Amino acid sequence: MKFGFVDGHRQVWPVRVMCAVLGLSSSGYYAWRGRPESPRSVANRELTENIRLIHAESSGCYGSPRVHATLRRHGRRVGRSRVERLMRRAGLRGLAALPRRARTTNSRHGYPIAPNRLARNFEAAAPNQVWLADLTYIPTGEGWLYLAAILDMHTRKIVGWSMRQTLHTEIALDALNMAVERQRPATGLIHHSDRGIQYAAETYRLALARSGITPSMSRKGDCWDNAPMESFFHTLKAERVHHRVYATRD
């Protein structure tokens, strides 16, 4: 590692000076530099270049888990810890989400609250058995843009979504209608959300009933009861919302 540091900085400081400071011999460094590169070192160098490319294509968003997943999709069988180690050496890291700055859940209402039928069982044997719903916000130069989304628990895909300037019930209804029209779910699907007024409102409950969908709601103030949906929004914010500015809602 010390010889590697000397080699990487030989255009900055004289080799003799660095060797003296690090307690190395100059002859030892030149002997090390003259050895042929090991197969493992060659493989790491090539893998690092692939990692740099994937990281750049993600606009610097991807951390080691997503870089590793992308490599595996491309047929590269490599350990996640190795990817993490090489990224650390190369000074590559993913973007982190910023803290919340606005609230989207208003549970202070007199509408009925559905029981928590999901009970954190985030498994579904097939599509259109369990849907998760939630709302979030996106800051723009014109003010907040609100986003409602519905995620299928089995496929982990967004099956319905809507964006509006306000948090009225219509934004959640638009997302639900899109999901129903696209997926045509059979009776018995469980729709899980928080206790927000958008999901508890009579118009939303009637829309669920018309489609034979059973409502389920998280416990009060417990975001972990809807963890996969929270995770999706976290990823969305880190990769496409934070660290950039949208001038308009459009």
Tab-separated table of C-alpha atoms in Angstrom:
chain	number	residue	atom	x	y	z
A	1	MET	CA	0.000	0.000	0.000
A	2	LYS	CA	2.840	2.429	0.805
A	3	PHE	CA	4.575	1.738	-2.489
A	4	GLY	CA	1.223	2.272	-4.196
A	5	PHE	CA	0.912	5.666	-2.535
A	6	VAL	CA	4.399	6.635	-3.688
A	7	ASP	CA	3.617	5.497	-7.225
A	8	GLY	CA	0.346	7.400	-7.302
A	9	HIS	CA	1.974	10.658	-6.140
A	10	ARG	CA	5.331	10.571	-7.915
A	11	GLN	CA	4.230	13.458	-10.141
A	12	VAL	CA	3.535	15.528	-7.027
A	13	TRP	CA	6.553	14.891	-4.773
A	14	PRO	CA	10.025	13.402	-5.391
A	15	VAL	CA	10.156	9.625	-4.885
A	16	ARG	CA	13.159	9.904	-2.517
A	17	VAL	CA	11.342	12.378	-0.292
A	18	MET	CA	8.201	10.225	-0.048
A	19	CYS	CA	10.240	7.078	0.640
A	20	ALA	CA	12.173	8.852	3.397
A	21	VAL	CA	8.977	10.118	5.038
A	22	LEU	CA	7.283	6.715	4.832
A	23	GLY	CA	10.338	4.789	5.964
A	24	LEU	CA	10.851	3.046	2.639
A	25	SER	CA	13.903	2.531	0.470
A	26	SER	CA	13.965	4.033	-3.006
A	27	SER	CA	15.508	0.824	-4.383
A	28	GLY	CA	12.657	-1.167	-2.843
A	29	TYR	CA	10.127	1.075	-4.527
A	30	TYR	CA	11.762	0.745	-7.959
A	31	ALA	CA	12.025	-3.026	-7.509
A	32	TRP	CA	8.308	-3.112	-6.629
A	33	ARG	CA	7.461	-0.958	-9.643
A	34	GLY	CA	9.439	-3.211	-11.972
A	35	ARG	CA	7.522	-6.349	-11.036
A	36	PRO	CA	4.827	-7.530	-13.484
A	37	GLU	CA	1.253	-6.695	-12.448
A	38	SER	CA	-0.480	-9.629	-10.765
A	39	PRO	CA	-3.600	-11.156	-12.373
A	40	ARG	CA	-5.663	-9.988	-9.392
A	41	SER	CA	-4.390	-6.445	-9.770
A	42	VAL	CA	-5.210	-6.473	-13.491
A	43	ALA	CA	-8.716	-7.779	-12.754
A	44	ASN	CA	-9.263	-5.115	-10.084
A	45	ARG	CA	-8.134	-2.372	-12.442
A	46	GLU	CA	-10.502	-3.547	-15.178
A	47	LEU	CA	-13.354	-3.946	-12.700
A	48	THR	CA	-12.732	-0.454	-11.329
A	49	GLU	CA	-13.081	0.971	-14.838
A	50	ASN	CA	-16.430	-0.810	-15.219
A	51	ILE	CA	-17.502	0.543	-11.831
A	52	ARG	CA	-16.517	4.080	-12.826
A	53	LEU	CA	-18.597	3.785	-16.004
A	54	ILE	CA	-21.710	2.541	-14.153
A	55	HIS	CA	-21.293	5.221	-11.498
A	56	ALA	CA	-20.982	7.929	-14.164
A	57	GLU	CA	-24.012	6.644	-16.090
A	58	SER	CA	-26.073	6.975	-12.903
A	59	SER	CA	-24.998	10.643	-12.652
A	60	GLY	CA	-23.035	9.749	-9.546
A	61	CYS	CA	-26.139	8.449	-7.744
A	62	TYR	CA	-25.319	4.747	-7.360
A	63	GLY	CA	-23.600	3.394	-4.286
A	64	SER	CA	-22.032	-0.062	-4.055
A	65	PRO	CA	-25.345	-2.033	-3.764
A	66	ARG	CA	-26.722	-0.676	-7.047
A	67	VAL	CA	-23.378	-0.806	-8.822
A	68	HIS	CA	-23.075	-4.443	-7.735
A	69	ALA	CA	-26.604	-5.212	-8.962
A	70	THR	CA	-25.850	-3.602	-12.331
A	71	LEU	CA	-22.660	-5.629	-12.714
A	72	ARG	CA	-24.565	-8.824	-11.959
A	73	ARG	CA	-27.232	-7.945	-14.547
A	74	HIS	CA	-24.422	-7.542	-17.081
A	75	GLY	CA	-23.140	-11.034	-16.267
A	76	ARG	CA	-20.210	-10.034	-14.005
A	77	ARG	CA	-20.029	-12.437	-11.071
A	78	VAL	CA	-18.344	-10.377	-8.389
A	79	GLY	CA	-18.782	-10.024	-4.640
A	80	ARG	CA	-20.488	-6.973	-3.219
A	81	SER	CA	-17.737	-6.432	-0.644
A	82	ARG	CA	-15.163	-6.314	-3.457
A	83	VAL	CA	-17.206	-3.681	-5.301
A	84	GLU	CA	-17.513	-1.679	-2.092
A	85	ARG	CA	-13.746	-1.902	-1.483
A	86	LEU	CA	-12.822	-0.816	-5.017
A	87	MET	CA	-15.278	2.066	-4.929
A	88	ARG	CA	-13.794	3.255	-1.656
A	89	ARG	CA	-10.285	3.131	-3.132
A	90	ALA	CA	-11.451	5.056	-6.201
A	91	GLY	CA	-13.239	7.679	-4.087
A	92	LEU	CA	-16.647	6.771	-5.524
A	93	ARG	CA	-19.807	6.910	-3.437
A	94	GLY	CA	-23.537	7.234	-3.976
A	95	LEU	CA	-25.641	10.266	-3.171
A	96	ALA	CA	-27.452	10.317	0.155
A	97	ALA	CA	-31.020	11.477	0.616
A	98	LEU	CA	-31.580	14.711	2.512
A	99	PRO	CA	-33.777	14.982	5.640
A	100	ARG	CA	-37.508	15.512	5.272
A	101	ARG	CA	-38.604	19.129	5.117
A	102	ALA	CA	-42.369	18.833	4.632
A	103	ARG	CA	-45.225	16.691	5.896
A	104	THR	CA	-47.605	14.913	3.534
A	105	THR	CA	-49.647	12.919	6.068
A	106	ASN	CA	-52.618	14.508	7.833
A	107	SER	CA	-54.208	11.860	10.044
A	108	ARG	CA	-56.206	14.332	12.138
A	109	HIS	CA	-59.625	13.639	10.648
A	110	GLY	CA	-62.864	11.904	11.532
A	111	TYR	CA	-62.902	9.330	8.744
A	112	PRO	CA	-62.797	5.589	9.505
A	113	ILE	CA	-59.395	3.949	9.897
A	114	ALA	CA	-58.866	0.547	8.273
A	115	PRO	CA	-57.097	-2.164	10.313
A	116	ASN	CA	-53.472	-3.008	9.568
A	117	ARG	CA	-54.114	-6.169	7.564
A	118	LEU	CA	-50.561	-6.277	6.223
A	119	ALA	CA	-48.825	-6.338	9.635
A	120	ARG	CA	-45.427	-5.804	7.961
A	121	ASN	CA	-45.737	-8.981	5.901
A	122	PHE	CA	-44.080	-7.542	2.815
A	123	GLU	CA	-44.494	-10.652	0.687
A	124	ALA	CA	-46.835	-11.380	-2.207
A	125	ALA	CA	-46.901	-14.592	-4.235
A	126	ALA	CA	-48.113	-12.906	-7.439
A	127	PRO	CA	-48.846	-9.453	-8.892
A	128	ASN	CA	-51.987	-7.573	-7.850
A	129	GLN	CA	-52.274	-9.210	-4.433
A	130	VAL	CA	-50.857	-6.337	-2.369
A	131	TRP	CA	-50.481	-2.683	-3.350
A	132	LEU	CA	-48.705	-0.071	-1.251
A	133	ALA	CA	-49.664	3.609	-1.585
A	134	ASP	CA	-48.044	6.807	-0.382
A	135	LEU	CA	-47.508	10.495	-1.129
A	136	THR	CA	-44.362	12.589	-1.303
A	137	TYR	CA	-43.266	16.030	-2.440
A	138	ILE	CA	-40.747	17.427	-4.921
A	139	PRO	CA	-39.411	20.985	-4.478
A	140	THR	CA	-39.351	23.182	-7.588
A	141	GLY	CA	-38.716	26.818	-8.358
A	142	GLU	CA	-42.503	27.300	-8.486
A	143	GLY	CA	-43.184	25.600	-5.136
A	144	TRP	CA	-44.009	22.042	-4.094
A	145	LEU	CA	-45.042	19.394	-6.610
A	146	TYR	CA	-46.808	16.488	-4.895
A	147	LEU	CA	-46.520	12.895	-6.100
A	148	ALA	CA	-48.838	9.983	-5.309
A	149	ALA	CA	-47.686	6.483	-6.224
A	150	ILE	CA	-48.876	2.883	-5.884
A	151	LEU	CA	-46.344	0.054	-5.762
A	152	ASP	CA	-47.071	-3.627	-6.439
A	153	MET	CA	-45.575	-5.669	-3.611
A	154	HIS	CA	-44.673	-8.646	-5.814
A	155	THR	CA	-43.107	-6.913	-8.826
A	156	ARG	CA	-41.906	-3.818	-6.889
A	157	LYS	CA	-43.078	-1.745	-9.856
A	158	ILE	CA	-45.084	1.480	-9.711
A	159	VAL	CA	-48.470	0.583	-11.200
A	160	GLY	CA	-50.153	3.964	-10.719
A	161	TRP	CA	-49.039	7.533	-10.106
A	162	SER	CA	-50.209	11.136	-10.193
A	163	MET	CA	-48.700	14.611	-9.709
A	164	ARG	CA	-50.504	17.773	-8.638
A	165	GLN	CA	-49.868	21.130	-7.018
A	166	THR	CA	-52.111	20.278	-4.056
A	167	LEU	CA	-52.535	17.357	-1.640
A	168	HIS	CA	-56.295	16.963	-2.064
A	169	THR	CA	-57.855	13.507	-2.349
A	170	GLU	CA	-57.881	13.754	-6.168
A	171	ILE	CA	-54.131	13.146	-6.382
A	172	ALA	CA	-54.478	9.788	-4.625
A	173	LEU	CA	-57.595	8.920	-6.650
A	174	ASP	CA	-55.811	9.603	-9.933
A	175	ALA	CA	-53.012	7.201	-8.975
A	176	LEU	CA	-55.524	4.542	-7.893
A	177	ASN	CA	-57.577	4.875	-11.101
A	178	MET	CA	-54.426	4.504	-13.208
A	179	ALA	CA	-53.430	1.363	-11.322
A	180	VAL	CA	-56.898	-0.205	-11.635
A	181	GLU	CA	-57.188	0.594	-15.341
A	182	ARG	CA	-53.734	-0.780	-16.102
A	183	GLN	CA	-53.762	-3.870	-13.894
A	184	ARG	CA	-57.442	-4.900	-13.724
A	185	PRO	CA	-56.947	-6.604	-10.330
A	186	ALA	CA	-59.240	-9.379	-9.128
A	187	THR	CA	-61.363	-8.966	-6.015
A	188	GLY	CA	-59.450	-9.377	-2.766
A	189	LEU	CA	-56.386	-7.233	-3.438
A	190	ILE	CA	-55.085	-5.500	-0.288
A	191	HIS	CA	-54.358	-1.765	-0.578
A	192	HIS	CA	-52.067	-0.564	2.216
A	193	SER	CA	-51.402	3.095	3.047
A	194	ASP	CA	-50.886	5.440	5.960
A	195	ARG	CA	-53.824	7.055	7.778
A	196	GLY	CA	-53.720	10.234	5.706
A	197	ILE	CA	-56.979	11.990	4.904
A	198	GLN	CA	-56.492	11.321	1.169
A	199	TYR	CA	-56.751	7.542	1.739
A	200	ALA	CA	-59.387	7.665	4.481
A	201	ALA	CA	-61.746	10.046	2.644
A	202	GLU	CA	-65.139	8.660	1.608
A	203	THR	CA	-64.509	9.092	-2.126
A	204	TYR	CA	-61.319	7.038	-1.911
A	205	ARG	CA	-62.934	4.304	0.186
A	206	LEU	CA	-65.798	4.064	-2.307
A	207	ALA	CA	-63.346	3.781	-5.197
A	208	LEU	CA	-61.617	0.894	-3.425
A	209	ALA	CA	-64.946	-0.825	-2.738
A	210	ARG	CA	-66.071	-0.519	-6.374
A	211	SER	CA	-62.950	-2.385	-7.474
A	212	GLY	CA	-63.229	-5.042	-4.785
A	213	ILE	CA	-60.062	-3.812	-3.068
A	214	THR	CA	-59.624	-4.265	0.688
A	215	PRO	CA	-58.108	-1.277	2.547
A	216	SER	CA	-55.319	-1.618	5.109
A	217	MET	CA	-53.629	1.175	7.063
A	218	SER	CA	-50.435	1.573	9.051
A	219	ARG	CA	-50.439	2.245	12.758
A	220	LYS	CA	-50.401	5.895	13.728
A	221	GLY	CA	-47.056	7.552	12.990
A	222	ASP	CA	-45.324	4.257	12.120
A	223	CYS	CA	-43.523	4.582	8.765
A	224	TRP	CA	-42.061	1.050	9.116
A	225	ASP	CA	-45.534	-0.390	8.499
A	226	ASN	CA	-45.142	0.811	4.894
A	227	ALA	CA	-41.365	0.319	4.645
A	228	PRO	CA	-41.059	-0.803	0.962
A	229	MET	CA	-42.933	2.286	-0.211
A	230	GLU	CA	-40.798	4.511	2.016
A	231	SER	CA	-37.718	2.801	0.558
A	232	PHE	CA	-38.863	3.515	-3.004
A	233	PHE	CA	-39.412	7.208	-2.278
A	234	HIS	CA	-36.028	7.366	-0.515
A	235	THR	CA	-34.341	6.015	-3.648
A	236	LEU	CA	-36.322	8.353	-5.893
A	237	LYS	CA	-35.339	11.363	-3.790
A	238	ALA	CA	-31.658	10.401	-3.622
A	239	GLU	CA	-31.324	9.711	-7.341
A	240	ARG	CA	-33.698	12.161	-9.028
A	241	VAL	CA	-34.757	14.900	-6.607
A	242	HIS	CA	-32.077	15.868	-4.103
A	243	HIS	CA	-28.821	17.447	-5.284
A	244	ARG	CA	-30.562	19.137	-8.218
A	245	VAL	CA	-33.063	21.932	-8.807
A	246	TYR	CA	-36.172	21.723	-10.981
A	247	ALA	CA	-37.055	25.234	-12.175
A	248	THR	CA	-40.731	24.453	-12.865
A	249	ARG	CA	-43.312	21.840	-11.924
A	250	ASP	CA	-43.486	20.754	-15.574
